Amino acid sequence: MTPLEAVLPLPILRDGGSGTAPLIGRLAARALRAELMCFPKPGCVSVHDSGSHRDMDARHFIRSIGILAPYFEVLAAAGEREAAFEELKEIGIGAEAAMLAATGGINTHRGAIFSMGLLAAAAGLLIGRGQPPAPRALGRAVVRRWGSAIRRHSGGGDSHGGISRSLYGAGGARDEAVRGFPTLVTKAYPALEEGVAIAGDWNAALVHTIFAVIAVLDDTNILFRAGREGLVWAQEMAGGF
């Protein structure tokens, strides 16, 4: 058992069985709460400040997370049935509408609904097949079951990610998904394991992880806000950290 597995209920997920989809939903919400609590993380909303955002704070995120947990559960159950991408998309659209209603029209978690939603569905699919939802396996499941449909999906053209794709050719969340979430698998998860092992502190491990990701990711939000020069600067600073 790795240091990270010691603080996550992975054996329960491996066993599968009834109640797995609700557990996946709770874990997804737990991950979003951990992200909110993580501090410092440049530019992002936390319980301490709003980062670079003027239109939202931690209260909006807390309301959003509470609303979204059941949707991740539904996505996990859909994945267990190996539902088509169109069904996952409809669930995601419902989740986004509920988020906006809870936050007064503020986009707190659109990206998480897409990426976490696909990962929740992939976890349901794998567990339904009796396979452990390890990081690489989750990425492969997304590609094999839904990759072609995701590649054809053209939503989000007016989002920060969509605009950055048009202006800078950045792949964004959709590209990460169709390639099996390589940044998550090869950078974020190993950095989280490393942070837990080195620091023995959850917040320090999360900070370590987010800087490891910023250092390599063509982040479409940074591109939208600061352009290519700003992205390069952010990556250099994160790498130095």
Tab-separated table of C-alpha atoms in Angstrom:
chain	number	residue	atom	x	y	z
A	1	MET	CA	0.000	0.000	0.000
A	2	THR	CA	1.360	3.401	-0.987
A	3	PRO	CA	1.174	6.430	1.361
A	4	LEU	CA	-1.616	7.820	-0.808
A	5	GLU	CA	-3.638	4.604	-0.698
A	6	ALA	CA	-3.426	4.746	3.088
A	7	VAL	CA	-5.613	7.871	3.146
A	8	LEU	CA	-8.047	6.894	0.368
A	9	PRO	CA	-10.640	4.050	0.424
A	10	LEU	CA	-9.241	2.382	-2.699
A	11	PRO	CA	-9.725	-1.209	-1.407
A	12	ILE	CA	-13.468	-0.518	-1.164
A	13	LEU	CA	-13.528	0.597	-4.783
A	14	ARG	CA	-11.564	-2.434	-5.884
A	15	ASP	CA	-14.095	-4.749	-4.242
A	16	GLY	CA	-16.962	-3.082	-6.099
A	17	GLY	CA	-20.443	-4.265	-5.287
A	18	SER	CA	-23.583	-2.366	-4.410
A	19	GLY	CA	-23.125	1.168	-3.197
A	20	THR	CA	-20.078	1.811	-5.370
A	21	ALA	CA	-21.670	4.623	-7.416
A	22	PRO	CA	-22.643	6.615	-4.280
A	23	LEU	CA	-19.105	6.157	-2.983
A	24	ILE	CA	-17.649	7.461	-6.248
A	25	GLY	CA	-19.963	10.460	-6.021
A	26	ARG	CA	-18.828	11.184	-2.469
A	27	LEU	CA	-15.164	10.811	-3.424
A	28	ALA	CA	-15.594	13.211	-6.344
A	29	ALA	CA	-17.130	15.795	-4.002
A	30	ARG	CA	-14.367	15.129	-1.483
A	31	ALA	CA	-11.763	15.824	-4.174
A	32	LEU	CA	-13.428	19.139	-5.065
A	33	ARG	CA	-13.526	20.143	-1.388
A	34	ALA	CA	-9.830	19.234	-1.036
A	35	GLU	CA	-9.039	21.419	-4.047
A	36	LEU	CA	-10.941	24.321	-2.485
A	37	MET	CA	-9.164	23.911	0.861
A	38	CYS	CA	-5.701	23.683	-0.736
A	39	PHE	CA	-3.645	26.834	-0.121
A	40	PRO	CA	-1.658	28.543	-1.523
A	41	LYS	CA	-2.563	27.984	-5.168
A	42	PRO	CA	-1.911	31.017	-7.380
A	43	GLY	CA	-4.922	32.577	-9.056
A	44	CYS	CA	-7.430	30.037	-7.753
A	45	VAL	CA	-10.265	30.445	-5.262
A	46	SER	CA	-9.587	29.040	-1.801
A	47	VAL	CA	-11.098	29.444	1.651
A	48	HIS	CA	-8.526	32.186	2.253
A	49	ASP	CA	-9.037	34.393	-0.821
A	50	SER	CA	-10.546	34.544	-4.294
A	51	GLY	CA	-7.260	34.496	-6.196
A	52	SER	CA	-7.634	36.254	-9.546
A	53	HIS	CA	-11.427	35.959	-9.498
A	54	ARG	CA	-13.585	38.973	-8.717
A	55	ASP	CA	-16.961	37.326	-9.212
A	56	MET	CA	-16.737	34.335	-6.870
A	57	ASP	CA	-15.461	33.133	-3.512
A	58	ALA	CA	-15.367	29.944	-1.435
A	59	ARG	CA	-19.068	30.188	-0.599
A	60	HIS	CA	-19.971	29.751	-4.262
A	61	PHE	CA	-17.731	26.679	-4.482
A	62	ILE	CA	-19.186	25.111	-1.346
A	63	ARG	CA	-22.736	25.504	-2.667
A	64	SER	CA	-21.702	24.106	-6.040
A	65	ILE	CA	-19.950	21.048	-4.593
A	66	GLY	CA	-22.985	20.176	-2.492
A	67	ILE	CA	-25.175	20.268	-5.587
A	68	LEU	CA	-22.824	18.289	-7.830
A	69	ALA	CA	-22.110	15.201	-5.701
A	70	PRO	CA	-25.318	13.353	-6.765
A	71	TYR	CA	-24.541	14.019	-10.428
A	72	PHE	CA	-21.156	12.332	-10.120
A	73	GLU	CA	-22.964	9.373	-8.557
A	74	VAL	CA	-25.338	9.227	-11.532
A	75	LEU	CA	-22.386	9.445	-13.933
A	76	ALA	CA	-20.666	6.560	-12.136
A	77	ALA	CA	-23.823	4.470	-12.418
A	78	ALA	CA	-24.090	5.355	-16.123
A	79	GLY	CA	-20.487	4.309	-16.595
A	80	GLU	CA	-21.196	0.996	-14.903
A	81	ARG	CA	-23.899	0.439	-17.539
A	82	GLU	CA	-21.322	1.484	-20.173
A	83	ALA	CA	-23.686	4.217	-21.335
A	84	ALA	CA	-22.973	6.170	-24.512
A	85	PHE	CA	-21.258	9.551	-24.370
A	86	GLU	CA	-24.521	11.295	-25.301
A	87	GLU	CA	-26.065	10.079	-22.037
A	88	LEU	CA	-23.056	11.261	-20.049
A	89	LYS	CA	-23.302	14.600	-21.859
A	90	GLU	CA	-26.967	15.021	-20.909
A	91	ILE	CA	-26.158	14.293	-17.276
A	92	GLY	CA	-23.347	16.823	-17.449
A	93	ILE	CA	-25.669	19.455	-18.923
A	94	GLY	CA	-28.038	18.878	-16.025
A	95	ALA	CA	-25.165	19.164	-13.559
A	96	GLU	CA	-24.046	22.451	-15.104
A	97	ALA	CA	-27.572	23.880	-14.926
A	98	ALA	CA	-27.816	22.891	-11.262
A	99	MET	CA	-24.405	24.458	-10.567
A	100	LEU	CA	-25.411	27.749	-12.179
A	101	ALA	CA	-28.700	27.798	-10.277
A	102	ALA	CA	-26.854	27.219	-6.989
A	103	THR	CA	-24.230	29.896	-7.625
A	104	GLY	CA	-26.372	32.597	-9.177
A	105	GLY	CA	-25.022	32.006	-12.666
A	106	ILE	CA	-21.331	31.748	-11.732
A	107	ASN	CA	-19.221	29.033	-13.351
A	108	THR	CA	-17.377	27.378	-10.486
A	109	HIS	CA	-16.953	23.808	-11.745
A	110	ARG	CA	-17.722	23.495	-15.476
A	111	GLY	CA	-14.306	21.980	-16.133
A	112	ALA	CA	-14.644	19.615	-13.181
A	113	ILE	CA	-18.064	18.458	-14.388
A	114	PHE	CA	-16.467	17.438	-17.688
A	115	SER	CA	-13.220	15.890	-16.446
A	116	MET	CA	-14.335	14.524	-13.074
A	117	GLY	CA	-17.568	13.366	-14.660
A	118	LEU	CA	-15.712	11.290	-17.242
A	119	LEU	CA	-13.426	9.853	-14.568
A	120	ALA	CA	-16.410	8.974	-12.375
A	121	ALA	CA	-18.037	7.216	-15.314
A	122	ALA	CA	-14.785	5.392	-16.089
A	123	ALA	CA	-14.513	4.255	-12.464
A	124	GLY	CA	-18.048	2.878	-12.649
A	125	LEU	CA	-17.249	1.099	-15.903
A	126	LEU	CA	-14.101	-0.528	-14.554
A	127	ILE	CA	-15.660	-1.609	-11.281
A	128	GLY	CA	-18.640	-2.996	-13.179
A	129	ARG	CA	-16.158	-5.178	-15.061
A	130	GLY	CA	-14.450	-6.230	-11.845
A	131	GLN	CA	-11.318	-4.200	-12.589
A	132	PRO	CA	-9.547	-1.793	-10.198
A	133	PRO	CA	-9.925	1.926	-11.089
A	134	ALA	CA	-6.201	2.720	-11.128
A	135	PRO	CA	-5.207	6.037	-12.754
A	136	ARG	CA	-3.895	4.612	-16.036
A	137	ALA	CA	-6.840	2.249	-16.280
A	138	LEU	CA	-9.259	5.170	-15.843
A	139	GLY	CA	-7.604	7.068	-18.673
A	140	ARG	CA	-7.641	4.030	-20.968
A	141	ALA	CA	-11.307	3.393	-20.176
A	142	VAL	CA	-12.252	6.942	-21.163
A	143	VAL	CA	-10.367	6.645	-24.466
A	144	ARG	CA	-11.671	3.214	-25.406
A	145	ARG	CA	-15.321	3.732	-24.496
A	146	TRP	CA	-15.883	7.431	-25.209
A	147	GLY	CA	-12.769	8.792	-26.935
A	148	SER	CA	-14.203	8.981	-30.454
A	149	ALA	CA	-17.378	10.714	-29.266
A	150	ILE	CA	-15.403	13.178	-27.140
A	151	ARG	CA	-13.236	13.998	-30.147
A	152	ARG	CA	-16.374	14.887	-32.105
A	153	HIS	CA	-17.813	16.918	-29.226
A	154	SER	CA	-17.565	20.628	-30.028
A	155	GLY	CA	-19.081	22.182	-26.904
A	156	GLY	CA	-17.541	25.027	-24.914
A	157	GLY	CA	-16.543	27.233	-27.843
A	158	ASP	CA	-17.383	30.369	-25.864
A	159	SER	CA	-15.615	29.205	-22.701
A	160	HIS	CA	-12.131	30.276	-21.679
A	161	GLY	CA	-10.883	26.908	-22.879
A	162	GLY	CA	-12.679	27.193	-26.206
A	163	ILE	CA	-11.358	30.691	-26.841
A	164	SER	CA	-7.817	29.620	-25.912
A	165	ARG	CA	-8.042	26.678	-28.293
A	166	SER	CA	-9.004	29.030	-31.114
A	167	LEU	CA	-6.362	31.663	-30.347
A	168	TYR	CA	-3.414	29.536	-29.253
A	169	GLY	CA	-4.113	26.000	-30.458
A	170	ALA	CA	-4.114	24.677	-26.899
A	171	GLY	CA	-5.677	21.249	-26.481
A	172	GLY	CA	-7.557	21.946	-23.269
A	173	ALA	CA	-9.694	19.524	-21.282
A	174	ARG	CA	-11.121	17.779	-24.335
A	175	ASP	CA	-7.648	16.955	-25.640
A	176	GLU	CA	-6.623	15.657	-22.219
A	177	ALA	CA	-9.687	13.403	-22.172
A	178	VAL	CA	-9.241	11.925	-25.651
A	179	ARG	CA	-5.609	11.117	-24.788
A	180	GLY	CA	-6.528	9.414	-21.525
A	181	PHE	CA	-5.736	12.323	-19.172
A	182	PRO	CA	-1.938	12.089	-19.568
A	183	THR	CA	-1.206	15.069	-17.305
A	184	LEU	CA	-3.280	13.508	-14.527
A	185	VAL	CA	-1.729	10.068	-14.976
A	186	THR	CA	1.930	10.965	-15.555
A	187	LYS	CA	2.264	14.204	-13.561
A	188	ALA	CA	-0.523	14.926	-11.066
A	189	TYR	CA	-1.045	11.520	-9.471
A	190	PRO	CA	2.688	10.738	-9.131
A	191	ALA	CA	3.255	14.224	-7.670
A	192	LEU	CA	0.458	13.661	-5.154
A	193	GLU	CA	1.963	10.330	-4.104
A	194	GLU	CA	5.398	11.948	-3.855
A	195	GLY	CA	4.024	14.855	-1.815
A	196	VAL	CA	2.262	12.570	0.648
A	197	ALA	CA	5.398	10.424	1.024
A	198	ILE	CA	7.755	13.372	1.499
A	199	ALA	CA	5.670	15.762	3.555
A	200	GLY	CA	3.206	13.489	5.301
A	201	ASP	CA	0.848	16.461	5.080
A	202	TRP	CA	-2.217	16.505	2.849
A	203	ASN	CA	-2.216	20.234	2.085
A	204	ALA	CA	1.509	20.276	1.311
A	205	ALA	CA	1.017	17.311	-1.022
A	206	LEU	CA	-1.798	19.119	-2.833
A	207	VAL	CA	0.301	22.280	-3.222
A	208	HIS	CA	3.161	20.140	-4.542
A	209	THR	CA	0.738	18.577	-7.032
A	210	ILE	CA	-0.767	21.785	-8.388
A	211	PHE	CA	2.652	23.325	-9.003
A	212	ALA	CA	3.796	20.130	-10.742
A	213	VAL	CA	0.778	20.417	-13.050
A	214	ILE	CA	1.139	24.167	-13.729
A	215	ALA	CA	4.763	23.559	-14.720
A	216	VAL	CA	3.803	21.337	-17.676
A	217	LEU	CA	0.171	21.998	-18.621
A	218	ASP	CA	-0.889	24.371	-21.398
A	219	ASP	CA	-3.514	25.758	-19.053
A	220	THR	CA	-6.277	27.365	-21.122
A	221	ASN	CA	-7.404	29.626	-18.266
A	222	ILE	CA	-3.905	31.088	-17.934
A	223	LEU	CA	-3.725	31.459	-21.704
A	224	PHE	CA	-7.076	33.274	-21.727
A	225	ARG	CA	-6.058	35.640	-18.924
A	226	ALA	CA	-2.370	36.216	-19.698
A	227	GLY	CA	-1.584	34.922	-23.179
A	228	ARG	CA	1.296	32.701	-24.218
A	229	GLU	CA	3.885	34.897	-22.478
A	230	GLY	CA	1.973	34.673	-19.217
A	231	LEU	CA	1.685	30.897	-19.524
A	232	VAL	CA	5.434	30.508	-20.083
A	233	TRP	CA	6.122	32.699	-17.056
A	234	ALA	CA	3.727	30.665	-14.896
A	235	GLN	CA	5.282	27.393	-16.023
A	236	GLU	CA	8.793	28.650	-15.277
A	237	MET	CA	7.799	29.871	-11.817
A	238	ALA	CA	5.991	26.616	-11.030
A	239	GLY	CA	8.947	24.577	-12.259
A	240	GLY	CA	11.283	26.614	-10.079
A	241	PHE	CA	9.068	25.983	-7.086
